[in-house]
mmCIF file of C-alpha atoms in Angstrom:
data_model
loop_
_atom_site.group_PDB
_atom_site.id
_atom_site.type_symbol
_atom_site.label_atom_id
_atom_site.label_comp_id
_atom_site.label_asym_id
_atom_site.label_seq_id
_atom_site.Cartn_x
_atom_site.Cartn_y
_atom_site.Cartn_z
ATOM 1 C CA MET A 16 1.312 -15.614 -24.328
ATOM 2 C CA PRO A 17 5.119 -15.685 -24.426
ATOM 3 C CA ASP A 18 7.271 -13.479 -22.070
ATOM 4 C CA THR A 19 9.366 -10.704 -23.521
ATOM 5 C CA THR A 20 12.867 -12.226 -23.462
ATOM 6 C CA THR A 21 15.538 -10.741 -25.651
ATOM 7 C CA ASP A 22 19.235 -9.950 -25.407
ATOM 8 C CA THR A 23 20.335 -6.839 -23.499
ATOM 9 C CA MET A 24 22.377 -5.770 -26.470
ATOM 10 C CA THR A 25 19.263 -5.228 -28.691
ATOM 11 C CA ASP A 26 16.946 -2.212 -28.519
ATOM 12 C CA THR A 27 14.092 -4.438 -27.334
ATOM 13 C CA PRO A 28 13.609 -4.434 -23.476
ATOM 14 C CA ILE A 29 13.762 -7.772 -21.599
ATOM 15 C CA LEU A 30 11.018 -6.588 -19.225
ATOM 16 C CA ARG A 31 8.257 -3.936 -19.608
ATOM 17 C CA LEU A 32 7.128 -2.680 -16.199
ATOM 18 C CA GLY A 33 3.767 -0.970 -16.039
ATOM 19 C CA THR A 34 3.225 1.744 -13.475
ATOM 20 C CA ARG A 35 0.935 4.570 -12.596
ATOM 21 C CA GLN A 36 2.424 7.788 -13.844
ATOM 22 C CA SER A 37 2.202 9.789 -10.566
ATOM 23 C CA PRO A 38 5.543 11.075 -9.345
ATOM 24 C CA LEU A 39 5.707 8.595 -6.460
ATOM 25 C CA ALA A 40 4.699 5.666 -8.607
ATOM 26 C CA MET A 41 7.359 6.557 -11.187
ATOM 27 C CA VAL A 42 10.034 6.709 -8.419
ATOM 28 C CA GLN A 43 8.920 3.285 -7.140
ATOM 29 C CA ALA A 44 9.125 1.891 -10.676
ATOM 30 C CA GLU A 45 12.627 3.319 -11.011
ATOM 31 C CA GLU A 46 13.642 1.531 -7.848
ATOM 32 C CA ALA A 47 12.250 -1.749 -9.266
ATOM 33 C CA ARG A 48 14.156 -1.219 -12.483
ATOM 34 C CA ARG A 49 17.368 -0.522 -10.622
ATOM 35 C CA ARG A 50 17.069 -3.546 -8.534
ATOM 36 C CA LEU A 51 16.386 -5.747 -11.500
ATOM 37 C CA CYS A 52 19.320 -4.392 -13.522
ATOM 38 C CA GLU A 53 21.583 -4.882 -10.508
ATOM 39 C CA ALA A 54 20.394 -8.427 -9.856
ATOM 40 C CA HIS A 55 20.687 -9.541 -13.469
ATOM 41 C CA GLY A 56 23.613 -7.425 -14.678
ATOM 42 C CA TRP A 57 21.512 -5.592 -17.208
ATOM 43 C CA ASP A 58 21.828 -2.114 -18.626
ATOM 44 C CA GLU A 59 19.037 0.296 -17.734
ATOM 45 C CA SER A 60 17.586 -0.068 -21.232
ATOM 46 C CA ALA A 61 16.747 -3.677 -20.534
ATOM 47 C CA VAL A 62 13.780 -2.616 -18.410
ATOM 48 C CA GLU A 63 11.207 -0.332 -19.956
ATOM 49 C CA LEU A 64 8.870 1.728 -17.814
ATOM 50 C CA VAL A 65 5.362 1.954 -19.254
ATOM 51 C CA PRO A 66 3.143 4.585 -17.459
ATOM 52 C CA VAL A 67 -0.595 4.556 -17.363
ATOM 53 C CA VAL A 68 -3.013 7.039 -15.845
ATOM 54 C CA ALA A 69 -4.971 5.025 -13.300
ATOM 55 C CA SER A 70 -8.681 5.753 -12.692
ATOM 56 C CA GLY A 71 -7.868 6.579 -9.098
ATOM 57 C CA ASP A 72 -5.579 9.318 -10.314
ATOM 58 C CA LYS A 73 -8.281 10.850 -12.600
ATOM 59 C CA ILE A 74 -10.928 11.216 -9.847
ATOM 60 C CA GLN A 75 -9.717 13.369 -6.989
ATOM 61 C CA ASP A 76 -12.875 14.846 -5.406
ATOM 62 C CA ARG A 77 -14.348 11.749 -3.728
ATOM 63 C CA PRO A 78 -13.102 8.983 -1.366
ATOM 64 C CA LEU A 79 -12.041 5.871 -3.200
ATOM 65 C CA ALA A 80 -14.530 3.817 -1.179
ATOM 66 C CA GLU A 81 -17.379 5.668 -2.892
ATOM 67 C CA ILE A 82 -16.180 5.207 -6.447
ATOM 68 C CA GLY A 83 -14.781 1.651 -6.742
ATOM 69 C CA GLY A 84 -12.153 1.186 -4.135
ATOM 70 C CA LYS A 85 -8.588 -0.046 -4.565
ATOM 71 C CA ALA A 86 -9.395 -1.508 -7.987
ATOM 72 C CA LEU A 87 -9.164 2.028 -9.353
ATOM 73 C CA TRP A 88 -5.417 1.818 -8.873
ATOM 74 C CA THR A 89 -4.921 -1.581 -10.513
ATOM 75 C CA LYS A 90 -7.602 -2.176 -13.270
ATOM 76 C CA GLU A 91 -5.741 -0.468 -16.058
ATOM 77 C CA LEU A 92 -2.530 -2.294 -15.310
ATOM 78 C CA ASP A 93 -4.358 -5.561 -14.957
ATOM 79 C CA ALA A 94 -5.852 -5.010 -18.432
ATOM 80 C CA TRP A 95 -2.390 -4.318 -19.834
ATOM 81 C CA LEU A 96 -1.053 -7.510 -18.330
ATOM 82 C CA ALA A 97 -3.856 -9.513 -19.912
ATOM 83 C CA GLU A 98 -3.298 -7.832 -23.248
ATOM 84 C CA ASP A 99 0.537 -8.491 -23.129
ATOM 85 C CA ARG A 100 1.254 -4.766 -23.309
ATOM 86 C CA ILE A 101 3.426 -5.106 -20.245
ATOM 87 C CA ASP A 102 5.223 -8.010 -18.560
ATOM 88 C CA ALA A 103 4.786 -6.889 -14.939
ATOM 89 C CA ALA A 104 3.073 -4.124 -12.950
ATOM 90 C CA VAL A 105 4.676 -2.171 -10.131
ATOM 91 C CA HIS A 106 2.324 -1.454 -7.188
ATOM 92 C CA SER A 107 2.193 0.217 -3.835
ATOM 93 C CA MET A 108 1.034 -2.873 -2.052
ATOM 94 C CA LYS A 109 -1.258 -0.959 0.305
ATOM 95 C CA ASP A 110 -3.236 0.062 -2.755
ATOM 96 C CA VAL A 111 -3.827 -3.418 -4.107
ATOM 97 C CA GLU A 112 -7.025 -5.281 -3.511
ATOM 98 C CA THR A 113 -6.835 -8.077 -0.966
ATOM 99 C CA ILE A 114 -8.261 -10.694 -3.403
ATOM 100 C CA ARG A 115 -6.545 -10.800 -6.800
ATOM 101 C CA PRO A 116 -7.422 -12.726 -9.888
ATOM 102 C CA ASP A 117 -5.911 -16.232 -10.122
ATOM 103 C CA SER A 118 -4.491 -15.184 -13.490
ATOM 104 C CA LEU A 119 -2.085 -12.789 -11.679
ATOM 105 C CA HIS A 120 0.778 -13.473 -9.358
ATOM 106 C CA ILE A 121 2.666 -11.218 -6.950
ATOM 107 C CA ALA A 122 6.195 -12.423 -7.767
ATOM 108 C CA ALA A 123 8.248 -9.967 -5.738
ATOM 109 C CA ILE A 124 8.172 -7.624 -2.799
ATOM 110 C CA LEU A 125 11.043 -5.064 -2.522
ATOM 111 C CA PRO A 126 12.636 -4.399 0.882
ATOM 112 C CA ARG A 127 10.004 -2.565 2.797
ATOM 113 C CA ALA A 128 10.549 1.056 3.633
ATOM 114 C CA ASP A 129 9.490 3.064 6.694
ATOM 115 C CA ARG A 130 6.026 1.870 7.795
ATOM 116 C CA ARG A 131 5.089 4.949 9.735
ATOM 117 C CA ASP A 132 2.537 7.683 9.140
ATOM 118 C CA VAL A 133 3.827 11.288 9.308
ATOM 119 C CA LEU A 134 1.693 14.018 10.946
ATOM 120 C CA ILE A 135 1.998 17.347 8.996
ATOM 121 C CA GLY A 136 0.699 20.572 10.391
ATOM 122 C CA ALA A 137 1.311 19.896 14.145
ATOM 123 C CA ASP A 138 4.170 18.519 16.208
ATOM 124 C CA SER A 139 2.066 15.854 17.847
ATOM 125 C CA ILE A 140 -1.583 14.694 18.042
ATOM 126 C CA ALA A 141 -1.909 16.327 21.399
ATOM 127 C CA ALA A 142 -0.654 19.673 19.937
ATOM 128 C CA ILE A 143 -3.336 19.870 17.227
ATOM 129 C CA PRO A 144 -5.511 22.809 18.089
ATOM 130 C CA THR A 145 -9.086 22.061 19.416
ATOM 131 C CA GLY A 146 -11.599 21.713 16.698
ATOM 132 C CA ALA A 147 -8.981 21.660 13.919
ATOM 133 C CA VAL A 148 -9.704 20.236 10.493
ATOM 134 C CA ILE A 149 -7.940 16.975 9.511
ATOM 135 C CA GLY A 150 -7.588 16.335 5.825
ATOM 136 C CA THR A 151 -7.650 12.591 4.898
ATOM 137 C CA SER A 152 -9.578 10.266 2.744
ATOM 138 C CA ALA A 153 -8.378 7.143 4.568
ATOM 139 C CA PRO A 154 -11.048 5.594 6.951
ATOM 140 C CA ARG A 155 -8.187 4.194 9.078
ATOM 141 C CA ARG A 156 -6.519 7.544 9.569
ATOM 142 C CA ALA A 157 -9.826 9.326 10.226
ATOM 143 C CA ALA A 158 -10.869 6.685 12.787
ATOM 144 C CA GLN A 159 -7.587 6.696 14.560
ATOM 145 C CA MET A 160 -7.495 10.414 14.750
ATOM 146 C CA LEU A 161 -11.067 10.671 16.069
ATOM 147 C CA HIS A 162 -10.275 7.967 18.615
ATOM 148 C CA HIS A 163 -7.471 10.130 20.022
ATOM 149 C CA ARG A 164 -9.160 13.475 19.368
ATOM 150 C CA PRO A 165 -12.962 13.341 18.951
ATOM 151 C CA ASP A 166 -13.079 17.095 18.855
ATOM 152 C CA LEU A 167 -11.453 17.209 15.392
ATOM 153 C CA LYS A 168 -13.255 17.531 12.079
ATOM 154 C CA ILE A 169 -12.376 15.278 9.124
ATOM 155 C CA VAL A 170 -12.555 16.431 5.559
ATOM 156 C CA THR A 171 -11.830 14.516 2.363
ATOM 157 C CA PHE A 172 -8.288 15.068 1.193
ATOM 158 C CA ARG A 173 -7.123 13.208 -1.935
ATOM 159 C CA GLY A 174 -4.358 13.579 -4.508
ATOM 160 C CA ASN A 175 -0.716 12.791 -4.810
ATOM 161 C CA VAL A 176 1.822 14.013 -2.181
ATOM 162 C CA ALA A 177 2.284 17.395 -3.805
ATOM 163 C CA THR A 178 -1.360 17.926 -4.207
ATOM 164 C CA ARG A 179 -2.173 17.228 -0.590
ATOM 165 C CA LEU A 180 0.675 19.317 0.634
ATOM 166 C CA GLY A 181 -0.592 22.153 -1.608
ATOM 167 C CA LYS A 182 -4.116 21.797 -0.186
ATOM 168 C CA LEU A 183 -2.650 21.986 3.271
ATOM 169 C CA GLU A 184 -0.803 25.111 2.421
ATOM 170 C CA ALA A 185 -3.944 26.612 0.907
ATOM 171 C CA GLY A 186 -5.758 26.165 4.192
ATOM 172 C CA GLU A 187 -8.202 23.414 3.108
ATOM 173 C CA ALA A 188 -7.190 21.580 6.333
ATOM 174 C CA ASP A 189 -5.066 22.328 9.355
ATOM 175 C CA VAL A 190 -3.369 18.948 9.509
ATOM 176 C CA THR A 191 -2.916 15.936 7.282
ATOM 177 C CA LEU A 192 -1.124 12.584 7.354
ATOM 178 C CA LEU A 193 1.129 11.006 4.714
ATOM 179 C CA ALA A 194 3.125 7.807 4.543
ATOM 180 C CA ALA A 195 6.715 8.241 5.552
ATOM 181 C CA ALA A 196 7.854 5.892 2.861
ATOM 182 C CA GLY A 197 6.347 7.993 0.139
ATOM 183 C CA LEU A 198 7.913 11.222 1.539
ATOM 184 C CA GLU A 199 11.281 9.462 1.759
ATOM 185 C CA ARG A 200 11.138 8.154 -1.777
ATOM 186 C CA LEU A 201 10.402 11.614 -2.955
ATOM 187 C CA GLY A 202 13.260 13.142 -1.039
ATOM 188 C CA GLN A 203 11.020 14.935 1.538
ATOM 189 C CA GLU A 204 11.689 12.879 4.580
ATOM 190 C CA GLY A 205 12.276 16.035 6.644
ATOM 191 C CA ILE A 206 8.640 16.976 6.508
ATOM 192 C CA GLY A 207 6.314 16.572 9.498
ATOM 193 C CA THR A 208 6.562 14.367 12.579
ATOM 194 C CA PRO A 209 6.587 10.531 12.164
ATOM 195 C CA LEU A 210 4.169 8.729 14.453
ATOM 196 C CA ALA A 211 5.654 5.763 16.287
ATOM 197 C CA CYS A 212 4.139 2.407 15.383
ATOM 198 C CA ASP A 213 3.659 1.292 18.977
ATOM 199 C CA HIS A 214 1.124 4.107 19.377
ATOM 200 C CA TRP A 215 -0.211 4.570 15.752
ATOM 201 C CA LEU A 216 -0.237 1.479 13.553
ATOM 202 C CA PRO A 217 -0.031 1.894 9.853
ATOM 203 C CA ALA A 218 -2.091 0.694 6.948
ATOM 204 C CA PRO A 219 -1.730 -2.919 5.834
ATOM 205 C CA ALA A 220 1.307 -3.270 3.513
ATOM 206 C CA GLN A 221 2.318 0.382 3.987
ATOM 207 C CA GLY A 222 5.832 1.099 2.768
ATOM 208 C CA ALA A 223 5.984 -2.055 0.498
ATOM 209 C CA ILE A 224 6.376 -2.144 -3.288
ATOM 210 C CA GLY A 225 5.257 -5.247 -5.172
ATOM 211 C CA LEU A 226 5.760 -6.532 -8.692
ATOM 212 C CA GLU A 227 2.866 -8.507 -10.165
ATOM 213 C CA CYS A 228 2.747 -10.458 -13.468
ATOM 214 C CA ARG A 229 0.621 -13.143 -15.147
ATOM 215 C CA SER A 230 0.561 -16.518 -13.325
ATOM 216 C CA ASP A 231 1.456 -18.300 -16.587
ATOM 217 C CA ALA A 232 4.581 -16.200 -17.196
ATOM 218 C CA ALA A 233 7.176 -18.534 -15.776
ATOM 219 C CA ARG A 234 10.210 -16.759 -17.101
ATOM 220 C CA THR A 235 9.024 -13.366 -15.977
ATOM 221 C CA ILE A 236 8.283 -14.781 -12.532
ATOM 222 C CA ALA A 237 11.776 -16.128 -12.266
ATOM 223 C CA LEU A 238 13.295 -12.795 -13.331
ATOM 224 C CA LEU A 239 11.204 -10.923 -10.730
ATOM 225 C CA GLU A 240 11.792 -13.400 -7.936
ATOM 226 C CA ALA A 241 15.527 -12.445 -8.074
ATOM 227 C CA ILE A 242 14.715 -9.209 -6.323
ATOM 228 C CA ASN A 243 12.173 -10.523 -3.823
ATOM 229 C CA HIS A 244 12.892 -9.620 -0.166
ATOM 230 C CA ALA A 245 11.697 -12.616 1.823
ATOM 231 C CA PRO A 246 11.152 -10.826 5.162
ATOM 232 C CA SER A 247 9.157 -8.006 3.564
ATOM 233 C CA GLN A 248 7.197 -10.584 1.532
ATOM 234 C CA ALA A 249 6.395 -12.525 4.735
ATOM 235 C CA GLU A 250 5.109 -9.322 6.436
ATOM 236 C CA VAL A 251 2.973 -8.213 3.458
ATOM 237 C CA LEU A 252 1.411 -11.710 2.975
ATOM 238 C CA ALA A 253 0.602 -11.862 6.782
ATOM 239 C CA GLU A 254 -1.073 -8.381 6.667
ATOM 240 C CA ARG A 255 -3.053 -9.285 3.569
ATOM 241 C CA ALA A 256 -4.114 -12.600 5.174
ATOM 242 C CA LEU A 257 -5.368 -10.580 8.082
ATOM 243 C CA LEU A 258 -7.396 -8.378 5.753
ATOM 244 C CA ALA A 259 -8.842 -11.438 3.969
ATOM 245 C CA GLY A 260 -9.864 -12.944 7.306
ATOM 246 C CA LEU A 261 -11.590 -9.724 8.368
ATOM 247 C CA GLY A 262 -13.308 -9.182 5.034
ATOM 248 C CA GLY A 263 -11.799 -5.720 5.037
ATOM 249 C CA THR A 264 -12.748 -3.255 2.370
ATOM 250 C CA CYS A 265 -11.978 0.441 1.638
ATOM 251 C CA HIS A 266 -14.603 1.303 4.207
ATOM 252 C CA SER A 267 -12.866 -0.676 6.996
ATOM 253 C CA PRO A 268 -10.717 1.252 9.491
ATOM 254 C CA ILE A 269 -7.971 -1.329 10.159
ATOM 255 C CA ALA A 270 -4.463 -0.605 11.386
ATOM 256 C CA VAL A 271 -1.896 -3.437 11.368
ATOM 257 C CA LEU A 272 1.785 -4.143 11.448
ATOM 258 C CA ALA A 273 3.497 -7.482 10.859
ATOM 259 C CA THR A 274 7.134 -7.563 11.772
ATOM 260 C CA ALA A 275 9.388 -10.390 10.628
ATOM 261 C CA ASP A 276 11.517 -11.938 13.351
ATOM 262 C CA GLY A 277 13.501 -14.822 11.809
ATOM 263 C CA ALA A 278 11.069 -17.595 10.873
ATOM 264 C CA ARG A 279 8.274 -15.918 12.913
ATOM 265 C CA ILE A 280 5.964 -13.016 12.421
ATOM 266 C CA ILE A 281 4.709 -10.673 15.111
ATOM 267 C CA ILE A 282 1.359 -9.059 14.158
ATOM 268 C CA SER A 283 -0.246 -6.199 15.958
ATOM 269 C CA ALA A 284 -3.715 -5.112 14.751
ATOM 270 C CA THR A 285 -6.386 -2.656 15.718
ATOM 271 C CA LEU A 286 -9.926 -2.353 14.460
ATOM 272 C CA PHE A 287 -11.940 0.879 14.753
ATOM 273 C CA SER A 288 -15.508 1.988 14.211
ATOM 274 C CA PRO A 289 -15.579 4.819 11.628
ATOM 275 C CA ASP A 290 -16.104 7.425 14.268
ATOM 276 C CA GLY A 291 -13.296 6.109 16.408
ATOM 277 C CA THR A 292 -15.423 5.448 19.413
ATOM 278 C CA GLU A 293 -14.850 1.698 19.228
ATOM 279 C CA ARG A 294 -11.385 0.173 19.295
ATOM 280 C CA THR A 295 -10.370 -3.521 19.333
ATOM 281 C CA ASP A 296 -6.690 -4.533 19.682
ATOM 282 C CA GLY A 297 -4.979 -7.798 19.167
ATOM 283 C CA LYS A 298 -1.468 -9.212 18.889
ATOM 284 C CA ILE A 299 -0.150 -12.605 17.816
ATOM 285 C CA THR A 300 3.155 -14.330 16.984
ATOM 286 C CA VAL A 301 2.999 -17.022 14.303
ATOM 287 C CA ASP A 302 5.287 -19.019 11.962
ATOM 288 C CA ALA A 303 5.853 -16.948 8.784
ATOM 289 C CA ASP A 304 4.097 -19.409 6.630
ATOM 290 C CA ASP A 305 1.186 -20.088 8.918
ATOM 291 C CA LEU A 306 -1.430 -17.797 7.254
ATOM 292 C CA GLY A 307 -4.235 -19.995 8.476
ATOM 293 C CA THR A 308 -3.580 -19.001 12.049
ATOM 294 C CA VAL A 309 -3.455 -15.383 10.911
ATOM 295 C CA THR A 310 -6.917 -15.721 9.321
ATOM 296 C CA ALA A 311 -8.238 -17.304 12.532
ATOM 297 C CA PHE A 312 -6.751 -14.510 14.571
ATOM 298 C CA ALA A 313 -8.527 -11.986 12.281
ATOM 299 C CA GLU A 314 -11.874 -13.693 12.639
ATOM 300 C CA ASP A 315 -11.477 -13.819 16.455
ATOM 301 C CA LEU A 316 -10.477 -10.100 16.562
ATOM 302 C CA LEU A 317 -13.591 -9.162 14.537
ATOM 303 C CA ALA A 318 -15.818 -11.246 16.769
ATOM 304 C CA LYS A 319 -14.631 -9.263 19.754
ATOM 305 C CA ALA A 320 -15.348 -5.879 18.009
ATOM 306 C CA GLY A 321 -18.433 -3.742 18.709
ATOM 307 C CA PRO A 322 -21.393 -3.559 16.347
ATOM 308 C CA ALA A 323 -20.294 -0.285 14.703
ATOM 309 C CA THR A 324 -16.929 -1.812 13.864
ATOM 310 C CA GLN A 325 -18.402 -5.041 12.545
ATOM 311 C CA ALA A 326 -20.769 -3.094 10.354
ATOM 312 C CA VAL A 327 -17.899 -1.842 8.163
ATOM 313 C CA PHE A 328 -16.281 -5.179 7.582
ATOM 314 C CA GLY A 329 -17.558 -7.761 5.183
ATOM 315 C CA PRO A 330 -17.726 -11.527 5.400
ATOM 316 C CA PRO A 331 -14.312 -13.155 5.492
ATOM 317 C CA ALA A 332 -12.816 -13.840 1.990
#
């Protein structure tokens, strides 16, 4: 199928970017459009944003792991790419399945934003009242919190940023956690207390926006690669390689941060059991393109983990 390639002076867009239509997803798509237009000297009309309601946005009362996992964020956009209804999809990379179809290609990662989680409802983890209710649907956040504070109670808390803040305000939980990058992109960076990454590692690829297209769309790939940020791409690829080596799923509490340092990548990772009682830490520095060593590191880390941790990881991809 041919790429959409027309002159910027016509009414037909050069690129059609598919995106979820949540407020945060639309802001991220706007950022991708702005960067593309700046890189190529296009008018804004050259890039059309095509919103879709993802399955993950339709179902809000159950954890993703119970109803289909991360594919609920991507399957509609994947179908639209296959049907040539869009040229590329804009994703929050932490919501993209570790193993993607060979027919699709992640062509660009934008400069990564703040990786941290933000604690909302208390000034610190220690300051959370005894027995308080923590609202989250993320196994990682639940396990991390229970590791630090086993007295706390976890309840399922899903929805976009505004929905979760509204639930907190309504008293459905005492405390919740949100990604600093999402709050910043929505102009709400003053909310809550960011948790330092040296004590509270984030989710894989947190803070990263990716653009994905068909693998056979050479011209689209070339256009998207113009806005790829190589250090952020190296970090995201390393974190996704770690996930693949672990056989991680939506049920797997894993916290990881890869930090680009020139041609090297520093990776810190922690695995938890779902109840937070088991914790396994590891750290490695590798060449940025040495994903094989990252995979081996992941397998070794899982081998050192306790049985309750291993039980929520699948066989390596």
